[in-house]
């Protein structure tokens, strides 16, 4: 394509004039690029601060940006940072900062080329970074982009040499390229973008939708697909504007600018227009050949240095990934069971040849770890109860060797084989499953029969959740895309950038390091993707009803789960009803708990573990199942029957 355009530029005068107007570099000098970028970025901060000043009530008690609530997200930050944010979040301080930002932004829109403009830019960049954490809602990528440009242009205004200015301009240009390329290739992981249907889907959403544009896209599906694919091409191939002396600089930059104008007009992302467009002058300057007078003397050492740093970072990321892989796949206890499918399951626990009462077998959820149950195992140890935890095939130190395509039945077989091999003959088991682990535990209970003492469902999945819950069904594709993108990112060595999630920080200290190593291992996410795809196929074909089970049952539901999706509470009731012939069946909603917090939050997990231990104590002391309608549960026990 580049060769054809070059030939057209060298053809007849009319064609050459048209092609020359549409292609080629956008020659801006260093000073012009810095000046244009700072003015466009100033427009972003002006709009942002005016907006926050007009909706100041959202920072007060009960508002979207109530700092009393938002500050909880910084509970793990250092005390000095928390104190600084408390000061910045104060209504008077915030109002003063935004007022000063309006003044500085307005001043930067005026003509001028003094070093004082550098100080104004630095103020905008630094104040924006300080205010950003205090505005949990109402900020977006546009604010981050403008902060980046303003900090760089401020330093460039104050830089002592043209070489330092060029390094800062190159820095912004490289960031601009990365923002488009990363966004484009991430979109490619989504099926909707590859098929071209994503644009229509976005336009019908409540947050970013536009009814007229959506109806237009519905009437012209081919044009909508072409536009979606055009966006993909523009983002994924953005760096081509540096080839052939900037031959494609004009169409690529114009396409990117048009993309942001469309976002602002149709999706209501108004600040996206000036924020990301503010990077374009620096992209234009760096893509202009040095032979052009506007770019004469430009220092291009920055991209070379960036390439060397990238190579060094890639080497370091590889080392970290290898270290984590060795940590994640190392099974310090050396206890494994080989199942009928050839899978090797690593397990841990306190099961011994002697013991009384049922063994609690802990079955983790999709994309989860045995470490999720750490607070529960502590409670079981304190109560003197034996337990067994394991990693499913493909997770942690467990290996999948099955030669056939994966299906949920394989994990059920593995669980049955693990119990037969690792639990002494004659001992009953209590299957404790979280999320998908709850469904696997239910299916294993059907197979194990009288050997199952009880089943404990911890915010469990249900085989009909995708059909009976509109929310679950609608989010199914998003779940797959999230798992897939995480797996691809980790395979690309980006695990070194992964922050330790809050749920790992909430686990007991001795298990955090290993949990993070397993969580950042792409094998776990590959296994999770395999399981999710199989679960979706299985769940959508499940006809029901659930088979009856004679085992006792405890159904623990997280309040946030059932609050967001009331259908899920009915699904959990269905799980309890499948045990209606058992003597003790209890259903409980753990207040304030979410799907992971019911296991990992020290306080909420403590409540769930307390109910589990009490349930095991009551069911162990109770006589064998005596039929429906009878109960030996203590009086007043919530949900017992």
Coordinates of C-alpha atoms in Angstrom, one line a residue:
X1 CA 0.0 0.0 0.0
X2 CA 2.8 2.4 0.9
X3 CA 4.5 1.7 -2.4
X4 CA 1.3 2.4 -4.4
X5 CA 0.8 5.7 -2.6
X6 CA 4.4 6.6 -3.4
X7 CA 3.8 5.9 -7.1
X8 CA 0.6 7.9 -7.1
X9 CA 2.4 10.9 -5.6
X10 CA 4.9 10.7 -8.5
X11 CA 2.2 10.4 -11.2
X12 CA 0.4 13.2 -13.0
X13 CA 0.0 16.8 -11.6
X14 CA -3.7 16.5 -10.7
X15 CA -3.3 13.1 -8.9
X16 CA -0.1 14.3 -7.3
X17 CA -1.8 17.3 -5.9
X18 CA -4.7 15.4 -4.4
X19 CA -2.6 12.6 -3.0
X20 CA 0.0 15.1 -1.6
X21 CA -2.8 16.9 0.2
X22 CA -4.1 13.6 1.8
X23 CA -0.8 11.9 2.5
X24 CA 2.6 12.8 3.8
X25 CA 3.9 14.2 7.1
X26 CA 2.4 17.0 9.1
X27 CA 5.5 19.2 9.5
X28 CA 5.5 20.9 12.9
X29 CA 8.6 22.3 14.6
X30 CA 9.5 21.4 18.1
X31 CA 8.1 24.7 19.5
X32 CA 4.9 24.4 17.5
X33 CA 4.3 20.8 18.7
X34 CA 4.9 21.7 22.3
X35 CA 2.7 24.8 22.0
X36 CA -0.2 23.0 20.3
X37 CA -0.1 20.1 22.7
X38 CA -0.2 22.3 25.8
X39 CA -3.1 24.4 24.5
X40 CA -5.2 21.4 23.6
X41 CA -4.4 19.7 26.9
X42 CA -5.3 22.9 28.7
X43 CA -8.7 22.8 27.2
X44 CA -9.2 19.3 28.7
X45 CA -8.3 20.4 32.2
X46 CA -10.4 23.5 31.9
X47 CA -13.5 21.5 31.0
X48 CA -12.7 18.9 33.7
X49 CA -12.3 21.4 36.5
X50 CA -15.4 23.4 35.5
X51 CA -17.3 20.2 35.5
X52 CA -16.1 19.3 39.0
X53 CA -16.9 22.7 40.3
X54 CA -20.5 22.5 39.0
X55 CA -21.1 19.1 40.6
X56 CA -19.3 19.7 43.9
X57 CA -22.3 18.2 45.8
X58 CA -21.2 14.8 44.6
X59 CA -18.2 15.0 47.0
X60 CA -20.5 15.5 50.0
X61 CA -22.0 12.7 52.2
X62 CA -24.0 10.3 50.1
X63 CA -22.6 11.6 46.7
X64 CA -20.9 9.6 44.1
X65 CA -17.5 10.9 45.2
X66 CA -18.1 10.9 48.9
X67 CA -14.5 10.7 50.2
X68 CA -15.6 8.9 53.4
X69 CA -16.4 5.9 51.1
X70 CA -13.8 6.4 48.4
X71 CA -10.9 6.5 50.8
X72 CA -11.5 2.9 51.6
X73 CA -9.9 2.1 48.3
X74 CA -6.6 3.5 49.7
X75 CA -6.7 1.5 52.9
X76 CA -3.5 -0.3 51.9
X77 CA -1.6 2.9 50.9
X78 CA 1.0 4.4 53.2
X79 CA -0.1 6.7 56.0
X80 CA 1.6 9.9 54.4
X81 CA -0.2 9.3 51.1
X82 CA -3.5 8.8 52.9
X83 CA -3.1 12.0 54.9
X84 CA -2.2 13.9 51.8
X85 CA -5.3 12.6 50.0
X86 CA -7.5 13.5 53.0
X87 CA -6.3 17.1 52.7
X88 CA -6.8 17.2 48.9
X89 CA -10.2 15.6 49.2
X90 CA -11.4 18.3 51.7
X91 CA -14.1 20.3 50.0
X92 CA -12.4 23.7 50.5
X93 CA -9.0 22.4 49.2
X94 CA -10.6 20.6 46.2
X95 CA -12.5 23.8 45.3
X96 CA -9.4 25.9 45.6
X97 CA -7.4 23.5 43.4
X98 CA -10.0 23.3 40.7
X99 CA -10.4 27.1 40.7
X100 CA -6.6 27.5 40.3
X101 CA -6.7 24.9 37.5
X102 CA -9.3 26.8 35.7
X103 CA -7.2 30.0 35.9
X104 CA -4.0 28.1 34.8
X105 CA -5.8 26.4 31.9
X106 CA -7.3 29.7 30.7
X107 CA -3.9 31.4 30.8
X108 CA -2.3 28.6 28.7
X109 CA -4.9 29.1 26.0
X110 CA -3.6 32.6 25.4
X111 CA -0.6 33.2 23.1
X112 CA 2.8 33.1 24.6
X113 CA 6.0 31.1 24.7
X114 CA 7.5 31.9 28.2
X115 CA 9.0 29.6 30.7
X116 CA 6.1 30.5 33.1
X117 CA 3.9 28.4 30.9
X118 CA 6.1 25.4 32.0
X119 CA 5.2 26.1 35.6
X120 CA 1.5 26.3 34.7
X121 CA 1.7 23.0 32.9
X122 CA 3.5 21.3 35.8
X123 CA 0.9 22.6 38.2
X124 CA -1.9 21.2 36.1
X125 CA -0.2 17.8 35.7
X126 CA 0.6 17.4 39.4
X127 CA -2.6 18.8 40.7
X128 CA -4.5 16.5 38.3
X129 CA -2.6 13.5 39.6
X130 CA -3.5 14.5 43.2
X131 CA -7.1 15.1 42.5
X132 CA -7.6 11.9 40.4
X133 CA -7.9 9.5 43.4
X134 CA -10.5 11.7 45.1
X135 CA -12.8 11.7 42.1
X136 CA -13.7 8.0 41.9
X137 CA -16.5 8.7 39.5
X138 CA -16.4 11.3 36.7
X139 CA -12.7 10.8 35.8
X140 CA -11.5 8.6 32.9
X141 CA -8.6 8.0 30.6
X142 CA -8.9 11.5 29.2
X143 CA -7.7 12.9 32.6
X144 CA -4.7 10.6 32.6
X145 CA -3.8 11.6 29.1
X146 CA -4.0 15.3 29.8
X147 CA -1.9 14.9 33.0
X148 CA 0.7 13.1 31.0
X149 CA 0.9 15.8 28.3
X150 CA 0.9 18.6 30.8
X151 CA 3.7 17.2 32.9
X152 CA 5.8 16.5 29.8
X153 CA 5.2 19.9 28.2
X154 CA 5.9 21.6 31.5
X155 CA 9.2 19.9 31.8
X156 CA 10.0 20.6 28.2
X157 CA 9.3 24.3 28.7
X158 CA 11.8 24.3 31.6
X159 CA 14.3 21.9 29.9
X160 CA 17.8 23.3 29.5
X161 CA 18.5 22.0 26.0
X162 CA 16.7 21.1 22.7
X163 CA 17.8 17.5 23.2
X164 CA 16.0 17.2 26.5
X165 CA 12.9 18.8 24.9
X166 CA 13.0 16.2 22.1
X167 CA 13.3 13.4 24.6
X168 CA 10.1 14.6 26.4
X169 CA 8.3 15.1 23.1
X170 CA 9.3 11.6 22.0
X171 CA 8.1 10.2 25.4
X172 CA 4.6 11.6 24.8
X173 CA 4.6 10.3 21.1
X174 CA 5.6 6.8 22.3
X175 CA 2.8 6.9 24.9
X176 CA 0.3 7.9 22.2
X177 CA 1.4 5.0 20.0
X178 CA 1.1 2.6 22.9
X179 CA -2.3 3.8 23.9
X180 CA -3.7 3.0 20.4
X181 CA -1.7 -0.2 19.7
X182 CA -2.5 -1.8 23.1
X183 CA -6.2 -0.8 22.8
X184 CA -6.4 -2.2 19.3
X185 CA -4.8 -5.5 20.0
X186 CA -6.8 -6.0 23.2
X187 CA -10.0 -5.4 21.1
X188 CA -8.8 -8.1 18.8
X189 CA -9.2 -10.6 21.6
X190 CA -12.9 -9.9 21.7
X191 CA -15.1 -11.9 19.2
X192 CA -17.4 -8.9 18.7
X193 CA -14.6 -6.7 17.4
X194 CA -13.3 -9.4 15.1
X195 CA -16.8 -10.0 13.6
X196 CA -17.5 -6.3 13.5
X197 CA -20.6 -6.4 15.7
X198 CA -19.0 -4.5 18.7
X199 CA -19.9 -1.1 17.5
X200 CA -23.6 -1.9 17.3
X201 CA -23.4 -3.5 20.8
X202 CA -21.7 -0.4 22.3
X203 CA -24.2 2.0 20.8
X204 CA -27.1 0.2 22.5
X205 CA -25.7 0.3 26.0
X206 CA -27.2 2.6 28.6
X207 CA -23.9 4.2 29.5
X208 CA -22.3 4.9 26.1
X209 CA -25.3 4.3 23.8
X210 CA -26.9 6.6 21.3
X211 CA -30.3 5.5 20.0
X212 CA -30.2 7.2 16.6
X213 CA -26.7 6.0 15.9
X214 CA -27.6 2.5 17.0
X215 CA -30.7 2.4 14.7
X216 CA -28.5 3.7 11.8
X217 CA -26.0 0.9 12.5
X218 CA -28.8 -1.7 12.6
X219 CA -30.1 -0.5 9.2
X220 CA -26.6 -0.6 7.6
X221 CA -24.8 -3.6 9.2
X222 CA -22.1 -3.8 6.5
X223 CA -21.2 -0.2 7.0
X224 CA -21.1 -0.7 10.8
X225 CA -18.8 -3.7 10.4
X226 CA -16.5 -1.8 8.1
X227 CA -16.4 1.1 10.5
X228 CA -15.6 -1.3 13.4
X229 CA -12.8 -3.0 11.4
X230 CA -11.5 0.5 10.4
X231 CA -11.2 1.4 14.1
X232 CA -9.3 -1.8 14.7
X233 CA -7.0 -1.2 11.8
X234 CA -6.3 2.4 12.8
X235 CA -5.4 1.4 16.4
X236 CA -3.4 -1.8 15.7
X237 CA -1.4 -0.2 12.9
X238 CA -1.1 3.3 14.3
X239 CA 2.8 3.2 14.2
X240 CA 2.8 2.8 10.3
X241 CA 2.7 6.6 10.2
X242 CA 6.5 6.5 10.9
X243 CA 7.2 4.5 7.7
X244 CA 8.3 5.9 4.3
X245 CA 9.0 9.4 5.7
X246 CA 5.7 9.8 7.4
X247 CA 3.7 9.0 4.2
X248 CA 0.6 7.9 6.1
X249 CA 0.9 10.5 8.9
X250 CA -1.9 12.7 7.7
X251 CA -4.5 10.0 7.1
X252 CA -3.7 8.1 10.3
X253 CA -3.7 11.2 12.6
X254 CA -6.9 12.4 10.9
X255 CA -8.5 9.0 11.4
X256 CA -7.6 9.0 15.1
X257 CA -8.9 12.5 15.6
X258 CA -12.1 11.6 13.8
X259 CA -12.4 8.6 16.1
X260 CA -12.2 10.8 19.2
X261 CA -14.7 13.3 17.7
X262 CA -17.1 10.5 17.2
X263 CA -16.6 9.2 20.7
X264 CA -17.3 12.7 22.1
X265 CA -20.3 13.3 20.0
X266 CA -22.0 9.9 20.1
X267 CA -20.9 8.3 23.4
X268 CA -20.8 11.5 25.5
X269 CA -17.0 11.3 26.0
X270 CA -16.4 15.0 25.3
X271 CA -13.1 15.3 27.1
X272 CA -11.7 12.4 25.0
X273 CA -11.5 14.8 22.0
X274 CA -8.9 17.3 23.3
X275 CA -7.2 14.9 25.7
X276 CA -6.0 12.3 23.2
X277 CA -5.8 14.8 20.3
X278 CA -3.3 16.8 22.5
X279 CA -0.8 14.1 21.8
X280 CA -1.1 14.3 18.0
X281 CA 1.1 17.4 17.5
X282 CA 4.0 15.6 19.1
X283 CA 3.3 12.5 17.0
X284 CA 3.3 14.7 13.9
X285 CA 6.7 16.3 14.9
X286 CA 8.4 13.0 15.6
X287 CA 7.0 11.3 12.4
X288 CA 8.3 14.2 10.2
X289 CA 11.6 13.2 8.5
X290 CA 14.7 14.9 9.9
X291 CA 15.5 16.0 6.3
X292 CA 12.5 18.4 6.5
X293 CA 13.3 21.9 7.8
X294 CA 10.7 21.7 10.5
X295 CA 12.4 18.7 12.1
X296 CA 16.0 19.6 11.3
X297 CA 18.3 18.8 14.2
X298 CA 15.8 16.7 16.1
X299 CA 17.4 14.4 18.6
X300 CA 16.1 10.9 18.0
X301 CA 18.0 9.0 20.8
X302 CA 14.9 8.7 22.9
X303 CA 13.2 5.9 20.9
X304 CA 16.6 4.0 20.8
X305 CA 16.9 4.3 24.6
X306 CA 13.2 3.3 24.9
X307 CA 13.9 0.2 22.8
X308 CA 16.8 -0.8 25.0
X309 CA 14.8 -0.2 28.2
X310 CA 12.0 -2.3 26.7
X311 CA 14.4 -5.1 26.0
X312 CA 15.7 -4.9 29.5
X313 CA 12.2 -4.9 30.9
X314 CA 11.3 -7.9 28.8
X315 CA 14.3 -9.8 30.2
X316 CA 13.3 -8.8 33.7
X317 CA 9.7 -9.8 33.1
X318 CA 10.8 -13.2 31.8
X319 CA 12.9 -13.8 34.9
X320 CA 10.0 -12.9 37.1
X321 CA 7.6 -15.1 35.1
X322 CA 10.0 -18.0 35.4
X323 CA 10.4 -17.5 39.1
X324 CA 6.7 -17.4 39.6
X325 CA 6.2 -20.4 37.4
X326 CA 8.6 -22.4 39.5
X327 CA 7.0 -21.2 42.7
X328 CA 3.5 -21.9 41.4
X329 CA 4.3 -25.4 40.1
X330 CA 6.4 -26.5 43.1
X331 CA 4.4 -28.7 45.4
X332 CA 6.3 -28.5 48.7
X333 CA 4.3 -31.3 50.3
X334 CA 4.9 -33.7 47.3
X335 CA 1.5 -35.3 47.6
X336 CA -0.3 -36.1 44.3
X337 CA -3.0 -38.3 43.0
X338 CA -3.1 -39.5 39.4
X339 CA -6.7 -39.8 38.1
X340 CA -8.3 -42.0 35.5
X341 CA -7.7 -39.3 33.0
X342 CA -4.0 -39.2 33.7
X343 CA -4.2 -35.9 35.4
X344 CA -1.9 -35.3 38.4
X345 CA -3.6 -33.5 41.3
X346 CA -1.5 -31.8 44.0
X347 CA -3.3 -31.7 47.3
X348 CA -2.7 -30.7 50.9
X349 CA -4.5 -31.1 54.1
X350 CA -4.7 -32.7 57.6
X351 CA -6.2 -36.0 56.6
X352 CA -4.7 -38.9 58.6
X353 CA -5.3 -42.6 59.0
X354 CA -7.1 -41.8 62.3
X355 CA -9.9 -39.3 62.8
X356 CA -13.5 -38.9 63.4
X357 CA -16.2 -37.1 61.6
X358 CA -16.4 -36.2 57.9
X359 CA -13.3 -34.9 56.1
X360 CA -14.0 -31.4 54.6
X361 CA -12.9 -31.5 50.9
X362 CA -12.5 -28.0 49.6
X363 CA -13.2 -27.4 45.9
X364 CA -12.1 -24.0 44.6
X365 CA -13.9 -21.9 42.0
X366 CA -13.1 -20.9 38.4
X367 CA -9.9 -19.0 38.1
X368 CA -9.4 -19.4 41.9
X369 CA -7.0 -21.1 44.2
X370 CA -7.0 -23.5 47.2
X371 CA -5.6 -20.5 49.1
X372 CA -9.0 -18.9 48.9
X373 CA -10.1 -21.2 51.7
X374 CA -7.2 -20.2 54.0
X375 CA -9.4 -18.6 56.6
X376 CA -11.8 -21.6 56.5
X377 CA -8.9 -24.1 57.0
X378 CA -7.7 -22.2 60.0
X379 CA -11.2 -22.5 61.5
X380 CA -11.3 -26.2 60.7
X381 CA -7.9 -26.7 62.4
X382 CA -9.1 -24.8 65.5
X383 CA -12.1 -27.1 65.7
X384 CA -10.0 -30.2 65.3
X385 CA -11.6 -31.2 61.9
X386 CA -9.7 -32.8 59.1
X387 CA -9.7 -31.3 55.7
X388 CA -8.3 -31.8 52.1
X389 CA -7.7 -29.1 49.6
X390 CA -6.4 -29.5 46.0
X391 CA -5.7 -27.7 42.8
X392 CA -7.7 -28.8 39.7
X393 CA -5.8 -30.0 36.7
X394 CA -3.9 -27.1 35.1
X395 CA -3.9 -25.0 38.3
X396 CA -0.9 -24.5 40.5
X397 CA 1.2 -27.7 40.8
X398 CA -1.5 -29.9 39.3
X399 CA -1.0 -31.1 35.7
X400 CA -3.5 -32.0 33.0
X401 CA -2.5 -34.9 30.8
X402 CA -5.9 -35.9 29.5
X403 CA -5.7 -36.5 25.8
X404 CA -9.4 -35.8 25.1
X405 CA -11.2 -32.4 24.9
X406 CA -12.1 -31.0 28.3
X407 CA -15.6 -31.2 29.8
X408 CA -16.9 -30.7 33.3
X409 CA -17.2 -34.4 33.8
X410 CA -13.4 -34.7 33.7
X411 CA -13.1 -32.5 36.8
X412 CA -15.9 -34.4 38.5
X413 CA -14.1 -37.7 37.8
X414 CA -10.9 -36.2 39.1
X415 CA -12.6 -35.1 42.3
X416 CA -14.1 -38.6 42.8
X417 CA -10.7 -40.3 42.2
X418 CA -9.0 -37.9 44.6
X419 CA -11.4 -38.7 47.4
X420 CA -11.1 -42.5 46.8
X421 CA -7.3 -42.2 46.9
X422 CA -6.6 -39.6 49.6
X423 CA -9.4 -40.1 52.1
X424 CA -9.2 -43.3 54.2
X425 CA -11.8 -46.0 53.3
X426 CA -14.9 -45.7 55.4
X427 CA -14.6 -42.0 56.1
X428 CA -17.3 -39.7 54.9
X429 CA -16.6 -36.4 53.3
X430 CA -18.2 -33.0 53.4
X431 CA -17.8 -31.4 50.0
X432 CA -17.2 -27.6 50.3
X433 CA -17.4 -25.9 46.9
X434 CA -17.1 -22.2 46.0
X435 CA -18.5 -20.8 42.8
X436 CA -18.0 -23.4 40.0
X437 CA -16.5 -25.6 42.7
X438 CA -19.9 -25.8 44.3
X439 CA -21.4 -27.3 41.1
X440 CA -18.5 -29.7 40.7
X441 CA -19.1 -30.8 44.3
X442 CA -22.8 -31.3 43.7
X443 CA -22.1 -33.5 40.7
X444 CA -19.5 -35.5 42.6
X445 CA -21.9 -36.0 45.5
X446 CA -24.4 -37.7 43.1
X447 CA -21.6 -40.1 42.1
X448 CA -20.2 -40.7 45.6
X449 CA -23.6 -41.5 47.2
X450 CA -23.6 -42.6 50.8
X451 CA -19.9 -41.6 51.2
X452 CA -21.0 -37.9 51.2
X453 CA -22.0 -36.7 54.6
X454 CA -22.9 -33.2 53.4
X455 CA -22.5 -30.6 50.7
X456 CA -21.6 -26.9 51.5
X457 CA -22.3 -24.4 48.7
X458 CA -20.3 -21.2 49.1
X459 CA -21.9 -18.6 46.8
X460 CA -22.1 -21.5 44.4
X461 CA -22.8 -21.7 40.6
X462 CA -25.9 -23.4 39.4
X463 CA -26.2 -25.3 36.0
X464 CA -29.2 -23.1 35.0
X465 CA -27.7 -19.8 35.9
X466 CA -27.1 -18.7 32.3
X467 CA -30.7 -19.4 31.4
X468 CA -32.6 -18.4 34.5
X469 CA -30.6 -15.3 35.2
X470 CA -30.7 -12.6 32.5
X471 CA -27.7 -10.9 34.1
X472 CA -25.6 -14.0 34.2
X473 CA -26.5 -14.9 30.6
X474 CA -25.7 -11.4 29.3
X475 CA -22.3 -11.3 31.0
X476 CA -21.2 -14.7 29.9
X477 CA -19.3 -13.4 26.9
X478 CA -17.7 -10.6 28.9
X479 CA -16.4 -13.2 31.4
X480 CA -14.8 -15.2 28.6
X481 CA -13.1 -12.1 27.1
X482 CA -11.8 -11.1 30.5
X483 CA -10.2 -14.5 31.1
X484 CA -8.8 -14.7 27.6
X485 CA -7.3 -11.2 27.7
X486 CA -5.7 -11.9 31.0
X487 CA -4.3 -15.2 29.8
X488 CA -2.8 -13.6 26.6
X489 CA -1.3 -10.7 28.7
X490 CA 0.4 -13.1 31.0
X491 CA 1.7 -15.2 28.1
X492 CA 3.2 -12.0 26.7
X493 CA 5.1 -11.5 29.9
X494 CA 3.0 -8.7 31.4
X495 CA 2.5 -10.5 34.7
X496 CA 5.3 -8.4 36.2
X497 CA 2.9 -5.4 35.9
X498 CA 0.1 -7.2 37.6
X499 CA -0.7 -5.6 41.0
X500 CA -1.5 -7.8 44.0
X501 CA -5.3 -7.9 44.2
X502 CA -7.0 -7.0 47.4
X503 CA -8.3 -10.5 48.1
X504 CA -4.7 -11.8 48.2
X505 CA -3.6 -9.0 50.5
X506 CA -6.5 -10.1 52.8
X507 CA -5.3 -13.7 53.1
X508 CA -3.1 -14.9 56.0
X509 CA 0.5 -13.7 55.5
X510 CA 2.1 -17.1 55.0
X511 CA 0.1 -17.9 51.9
X512 CA 0.1 -14.6 50.0
X513 CA 3.4 -15.0 48.1
X514 CA 2.5 -18.4 46.7
X515 CA -1.0 -17.3 46.0
X516 CA 0.3 -14.4 43.9
X517 CA 2.7 -16.7 42.1
X518 CA -0.2 -19.0 41.1
X519 CA -2.5 -16.1 40.3
X520 CA 0.0 -14.5 37.9
X521 CA 0.8 -17.8 36.1
X522 CA -0.8 -17.9 32.7
X523 CA -1.4 -21.7 33.1
X524 CA -4.1 -21.0 35.7
X525 CA -5.9 -18.6 33.4
X526 CA -5.6 -21.0 30.5
X527 CA -7.2 -23.7 32.6
X528 CA -9.9 -21.2 33.7
X529 CA -10.7 -20.4 30.1
X530 CA -10.9 -24.1 29.3
X531 CA -13.3 -24.6 32.2
X532 CA -15.4 -21.6 31.5
X533 CA -16.0 -22.6 27.8
X534 CA -16.9 -26.1 28.9
X535 CA -19.2 -24.8 31.7
X536 CA -21.0 -22.4 29.3
X537 CA -21.7 -25.3 26.9
X538 CA -22.8 -27.5 29.7
X539 CA -25.0 -25.0 31.4
X540 CA -26.8 -23.8 28.3
X541 CA -27.7 -27.5 27.5
X542 CA -28.7 -28.4 31.0
X543 CA -32.4 -29.3 31.2
X544 CA -32.8 -30.1 34.9
X545 CA -34.2 -30.6 37.4
X546 CA -31.4 -31.1 39.9
X547 CA -31.3 -34.7 41.1
X548 CA -32.2 -35.2 44.8
X549 CA -29.4 -35.8 47.3
X550 CA -29.8 -37.3 50.7
X551 CA -26.7 -35.5 52.1
X552 CA -27.1 -32.6 54.5
X553 CA -26.6 -29.2 52.9
X554 CA -25.5 -25.7 53.8
X555 CA -26.0 -22.9 51.3
X556 CA -24.0 -19.8 52.0
X557 CA -24.9 -16.8 49.7
X558 CA -22.9 -13.6 49.5
X559 CA -25.2 -10.5 50.0
X560 CA -23.7 -8.5 47.2
X561 CA -24.2 -11.5 44.8
X562 CA -27.9 -11.8 45.5
X563 CA -28.5 -8.0 45.8
X564 CA -27.1 -7.5 42.3
X565 CA -28.9 -10.5 40.9
X566 CA -32.0 -11.5 42.8
X567 CA -32.4 -14.5 40.4
X568 CA -29.3 -16.0 42.0
X569 CA -31.0 -16.2 45.4
X570 CA -33.7 -18.4 43.7
X571 CA -31.0 -20.5 42.2
X572 CA -29.4 -21.0 45.6
X573 CA -32.9 -22.0 47.0
X574 CA -33.0 -24.6 44.2
X575 CA -29.7 -26.0 45.4
X576 CA -31.1 -26.3 49.0
X577 CA -34.4 -27.9 47.7
X578 CA -32.3 -30.6 46.0
X579 CA -31.5 -31.8 49.5
X580 CA -35.1 -31.7 50.8
X581 CA -35.0 -35.3 51.9
X582 CA -32.0 -34.6 54.1
X583 CA -32.4 -34.0 57.8
X584 CA -30.5 -30.7 58.1
X585 CA -30.6 -28.1 55.3
X586 CA -29.6 -24.5 56.0
X587 CA -29.5 -21.5 53.8
X588 CA -27.8 -18.3 54.9
X589 CA -26.9 -14.9 53.4
X590 CA -23.6 -13.6 54.7
X591 CA -24.2 -9.8 55.1
X592 CA -21.8 -7.4 53.3
X593 CA -20.0 -10.2 51.6
X594 CA -19.2 -10.3 47.9
X595 CA -18.3 -13.4 45.8
X596 CA -14.6 -13.5 46.8
X597 CA -14.9 -11.7 50.1
X598 CA -17.1 -14.5 51.6
X599 CA -13.8 -16.5 51.5
X600 CA -11.0 -14.0 51.7
X601 CA -12.1 -11.1 53.8
X602 CA -10.9 -11.9 57.4
X603 CA -14.1 -10.8 59.1
X604 CA -16.6 -12.1 56.5
X605 CA -14.8 -15.3 55.9
X606 CA -14.7 -15.7 59.7
X607 CA -18.5 -15.5 59.7
X608 CA -18.8 -18.0 56.9
X609 CA -16.3 -20.4 58.5
X610 CA -18.2 -20.1 61.9
X611 CA -21.3 -21.2 60.2
X612 CA -19.5 -24.0 58.4
X613 CA -18.0 -25.4 61.7
X614 CA -21.3 -25.1 63.5
X615 CA -23.1 -26.9 60.6
X616 CA -20.5 -29.7 60.6
X617 CA -20.8 -30.0 64.4
X618 CA -24.6 -30.2 64.3
X619 CA -24.8 -32.7 61.4
X620 CA -22.1 -34.9 62.9
X621 CA -24.0 -35.1 66.2
X622 CA -27.3 -35.7 64.4
X623 CA -28.7 -39.1 63.7
X624 CA -28.7 -40.4 60.1
X625 CA -31.1 -38.8 57.7
X626 CA -34.7 -39.4 58.9
X627 CA -36.6 -38.0 55.9
X628 CA -38.1 -34.7 54.9
X629 CA -39.7 -32.4 57.3
X630 CA -37.6 -33.4 60.4
X631 CA -34.8 -31.4 61.8
X632 CA -32.3 -31.6 64.6
X633 CA -31.0 -28.1 64.1
X634 CA -30.9 -25.8 67.2
X635 CA -33.9 -23.6 67.7
X636 CA -33.6 -20.2 66.0
X637 CA -30.9 -21.4 63.5
X638 CA -31.4 -19.2 60.4
X639 CA -32.6 -21.1 57.4
X640 CA -32.7 -24.6 59.1
X641 CA -35.4 -27.0 58.4

